[in-house]
GROMACS .gro file of C-alpha atoms in nm:
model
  161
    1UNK     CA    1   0.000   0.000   0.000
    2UNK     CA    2   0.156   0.317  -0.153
    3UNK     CA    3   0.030   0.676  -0.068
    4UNK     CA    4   0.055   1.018  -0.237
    5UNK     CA    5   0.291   1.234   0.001
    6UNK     CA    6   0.286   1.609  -0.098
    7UNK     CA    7   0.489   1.944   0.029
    8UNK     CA    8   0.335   2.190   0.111
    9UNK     CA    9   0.445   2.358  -0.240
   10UNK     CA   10   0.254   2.090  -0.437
   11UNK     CA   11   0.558   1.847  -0.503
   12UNK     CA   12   0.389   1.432  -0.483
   13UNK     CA   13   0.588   1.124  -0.377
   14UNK     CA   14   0.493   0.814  -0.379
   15UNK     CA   15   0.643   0.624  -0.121
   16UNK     CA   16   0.541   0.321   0.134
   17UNK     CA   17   0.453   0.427   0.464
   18UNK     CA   18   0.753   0.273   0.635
   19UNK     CA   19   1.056   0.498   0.720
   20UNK     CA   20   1.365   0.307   0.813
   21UNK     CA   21   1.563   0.437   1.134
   22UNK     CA   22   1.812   0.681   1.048
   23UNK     CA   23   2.071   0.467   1.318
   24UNK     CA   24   2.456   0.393   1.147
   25UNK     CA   25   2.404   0.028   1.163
   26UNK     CA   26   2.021   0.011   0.970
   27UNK     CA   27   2.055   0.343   0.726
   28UNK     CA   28   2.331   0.198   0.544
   29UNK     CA   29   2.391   0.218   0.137
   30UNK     CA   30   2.283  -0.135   0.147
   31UNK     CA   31   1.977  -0.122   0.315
   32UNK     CA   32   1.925   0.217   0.102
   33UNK     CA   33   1.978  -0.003  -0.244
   34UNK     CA   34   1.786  -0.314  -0.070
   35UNK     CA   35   1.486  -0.110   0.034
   36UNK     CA   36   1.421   0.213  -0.197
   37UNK     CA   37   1.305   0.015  -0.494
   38UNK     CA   38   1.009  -0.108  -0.289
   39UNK     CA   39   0.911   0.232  -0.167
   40UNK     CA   40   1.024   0.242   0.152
   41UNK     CA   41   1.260   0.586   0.282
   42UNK     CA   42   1.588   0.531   0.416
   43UNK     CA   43   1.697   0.874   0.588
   44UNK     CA   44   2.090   0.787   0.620
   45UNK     CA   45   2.187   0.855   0.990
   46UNK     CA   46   2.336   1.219   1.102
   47UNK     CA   47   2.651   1.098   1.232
   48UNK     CA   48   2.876   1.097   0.908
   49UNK     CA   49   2.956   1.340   0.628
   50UNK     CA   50   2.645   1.446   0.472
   51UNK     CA   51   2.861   1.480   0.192
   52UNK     CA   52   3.023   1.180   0.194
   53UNK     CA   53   2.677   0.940   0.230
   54UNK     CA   54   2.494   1.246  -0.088
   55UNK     CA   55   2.842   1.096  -0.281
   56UNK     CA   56   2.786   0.709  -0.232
   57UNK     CA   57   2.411   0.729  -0.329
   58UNK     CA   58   2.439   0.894  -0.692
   59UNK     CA   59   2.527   0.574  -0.834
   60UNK     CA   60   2.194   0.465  -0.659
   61UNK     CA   61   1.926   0.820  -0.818
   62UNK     CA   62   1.766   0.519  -1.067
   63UNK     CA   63   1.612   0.354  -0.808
   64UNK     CA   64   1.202   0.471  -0.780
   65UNK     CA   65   1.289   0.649  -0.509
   66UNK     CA   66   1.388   1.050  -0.435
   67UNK     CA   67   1.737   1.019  -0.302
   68UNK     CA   68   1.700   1.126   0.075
   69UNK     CA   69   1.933   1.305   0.309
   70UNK     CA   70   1.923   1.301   0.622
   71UNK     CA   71   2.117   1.624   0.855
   72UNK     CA   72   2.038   1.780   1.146
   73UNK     CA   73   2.102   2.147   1.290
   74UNK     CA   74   2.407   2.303   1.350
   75UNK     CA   75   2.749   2.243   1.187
   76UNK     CA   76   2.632   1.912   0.999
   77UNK     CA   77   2.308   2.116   0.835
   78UNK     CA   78   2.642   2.357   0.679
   79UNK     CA   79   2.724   2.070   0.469
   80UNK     CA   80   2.374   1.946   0.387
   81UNK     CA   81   2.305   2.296   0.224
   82UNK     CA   82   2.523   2.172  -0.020
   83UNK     CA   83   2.300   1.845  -0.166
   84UNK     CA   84   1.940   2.018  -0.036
   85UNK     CA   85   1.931   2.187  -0.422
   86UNK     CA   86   1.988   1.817  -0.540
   87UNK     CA   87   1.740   1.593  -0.293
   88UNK     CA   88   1.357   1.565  -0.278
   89UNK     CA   89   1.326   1.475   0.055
   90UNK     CA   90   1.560   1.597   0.384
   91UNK     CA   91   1.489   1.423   0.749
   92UNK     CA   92   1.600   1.733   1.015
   93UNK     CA   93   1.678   1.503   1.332
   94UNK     CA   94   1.692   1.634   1.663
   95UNK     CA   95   1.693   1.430   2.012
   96UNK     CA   96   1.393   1.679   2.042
   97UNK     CA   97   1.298   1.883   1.817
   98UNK     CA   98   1.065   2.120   1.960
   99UNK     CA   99   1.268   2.430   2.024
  100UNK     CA  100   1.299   2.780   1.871
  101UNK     CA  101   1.616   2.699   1.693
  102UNK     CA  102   1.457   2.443   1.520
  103UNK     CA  103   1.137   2.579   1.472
  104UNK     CA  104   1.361   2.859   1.288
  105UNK     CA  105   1.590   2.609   1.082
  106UNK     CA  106   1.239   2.461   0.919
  107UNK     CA  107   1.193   2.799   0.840
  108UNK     CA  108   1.465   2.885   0.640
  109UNK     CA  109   1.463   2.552   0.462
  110UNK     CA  110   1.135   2.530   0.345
  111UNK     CA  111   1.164   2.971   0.222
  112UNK     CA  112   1.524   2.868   0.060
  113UNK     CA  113   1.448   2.547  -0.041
  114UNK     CA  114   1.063   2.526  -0.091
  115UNK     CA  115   1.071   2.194  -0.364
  116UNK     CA  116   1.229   2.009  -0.122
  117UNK     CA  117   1.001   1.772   0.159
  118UNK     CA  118   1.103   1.792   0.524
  119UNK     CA  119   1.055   1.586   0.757
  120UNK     CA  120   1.139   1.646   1.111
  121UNK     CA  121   1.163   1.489   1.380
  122UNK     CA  122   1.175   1.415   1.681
  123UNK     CA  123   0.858   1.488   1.936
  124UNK     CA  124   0.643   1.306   2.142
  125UNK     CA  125   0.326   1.547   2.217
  126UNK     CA  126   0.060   1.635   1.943
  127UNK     CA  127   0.125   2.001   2.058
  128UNK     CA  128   0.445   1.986   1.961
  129UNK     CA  129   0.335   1.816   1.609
  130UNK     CA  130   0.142   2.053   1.547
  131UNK     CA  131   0.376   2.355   1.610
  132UNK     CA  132   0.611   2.170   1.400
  133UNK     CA  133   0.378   2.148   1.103
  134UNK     CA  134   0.298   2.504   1.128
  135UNK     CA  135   0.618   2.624   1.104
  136UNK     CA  136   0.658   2.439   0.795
  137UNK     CA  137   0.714   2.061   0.852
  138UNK     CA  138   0.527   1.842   0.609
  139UNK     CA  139   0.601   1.515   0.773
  140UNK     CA  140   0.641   1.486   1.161
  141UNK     CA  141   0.848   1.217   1.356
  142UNK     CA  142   0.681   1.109   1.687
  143UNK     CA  143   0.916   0.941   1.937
  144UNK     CA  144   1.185   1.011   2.167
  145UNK     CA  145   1.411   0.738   2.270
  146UNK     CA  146   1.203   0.484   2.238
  147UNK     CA  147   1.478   0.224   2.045
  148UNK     CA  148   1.661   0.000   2.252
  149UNK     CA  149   2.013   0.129   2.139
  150UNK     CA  150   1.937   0.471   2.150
  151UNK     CA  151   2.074   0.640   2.426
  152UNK     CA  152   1.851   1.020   2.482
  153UNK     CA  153   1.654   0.866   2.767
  154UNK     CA  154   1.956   0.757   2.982
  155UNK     CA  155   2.155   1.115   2.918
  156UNK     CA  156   1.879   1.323   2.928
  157UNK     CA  157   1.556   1.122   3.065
  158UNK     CA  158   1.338   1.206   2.874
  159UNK     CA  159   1.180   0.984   2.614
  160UNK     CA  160   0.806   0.865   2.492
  161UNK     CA  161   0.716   0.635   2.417
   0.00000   0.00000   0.00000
């Protein structure tokens, strides 16, 4: 089961509703080759060079599916600026993502790059959804530390669900 997703511009994917974890051992070029052709997104993980993972998926743009990208805030959103002109869809992944400075970032990257489908993430109240959505977010990640290997509810305890 497939479904339309649209930007708030008017830009349609079609895409599976399944989003693979963006973790470094599950968004991998692999699992990006394995799983794109059947719909499914595969945000690659915000701990390596934006750069670097934007170079090792060109070879992979046939595939049915909008290359993704996945950065977060702060130095690492410097160098996604530089593949955001090239991508369809960018995953902006915070611990928590309900704050000022992100609600800003969203901002600026849906007035500079407009075409392009954000998704953010991550919150765990439908308040914050729905600040995040009108501030520009056209897809919304709910859940805060609730994998067993990630670690933002032991450092900062907080975490749903």
């Amino acid at each position: 089961p497939y479904f339309q997703m649209q930007t708030q511009d008017g830009t349609t994917f079609r895409v599976a509703p399944i989003i693979a974890a963006n973790m470094v051992d599950i968004s991998t070029l692999d699992m990006y080759q394995s799983l794109a052709p059947l719909g499914v997104l595969v945000p690659f993980h915000r701990f390596g060079s934006i750069i670097e993972e934007f170079e090792s998926i060109t070879g992979a743009t046939k595939l049915r599916l909008p290359t993704p990208v996945s950065a977060s805030i702060g130095l690492d959103w410097k160098r996604a600026e530089v593949v955001l002109p090239e991508v369809k869809i960018a995953f902006l992944e915070l611990a928590h993502a309900d704050t000022h400075q992100c609600h800003e970032m969203v901002k600026q990257i849906k007035k500079e790059f407009p075409r392009v489908a954000l998704v953010v993430g991550n919150v765990c109240t439908k308040e914050a959804t729905k600040r995040l959505v009108d501030v520009g977010a056209d897809i919304v990640k709910v859940g805060v530390g609730g994998g067993s290997a990630c670690i933002t509810r032991g450092v900062t305890g907080v975490g749903l669900p």
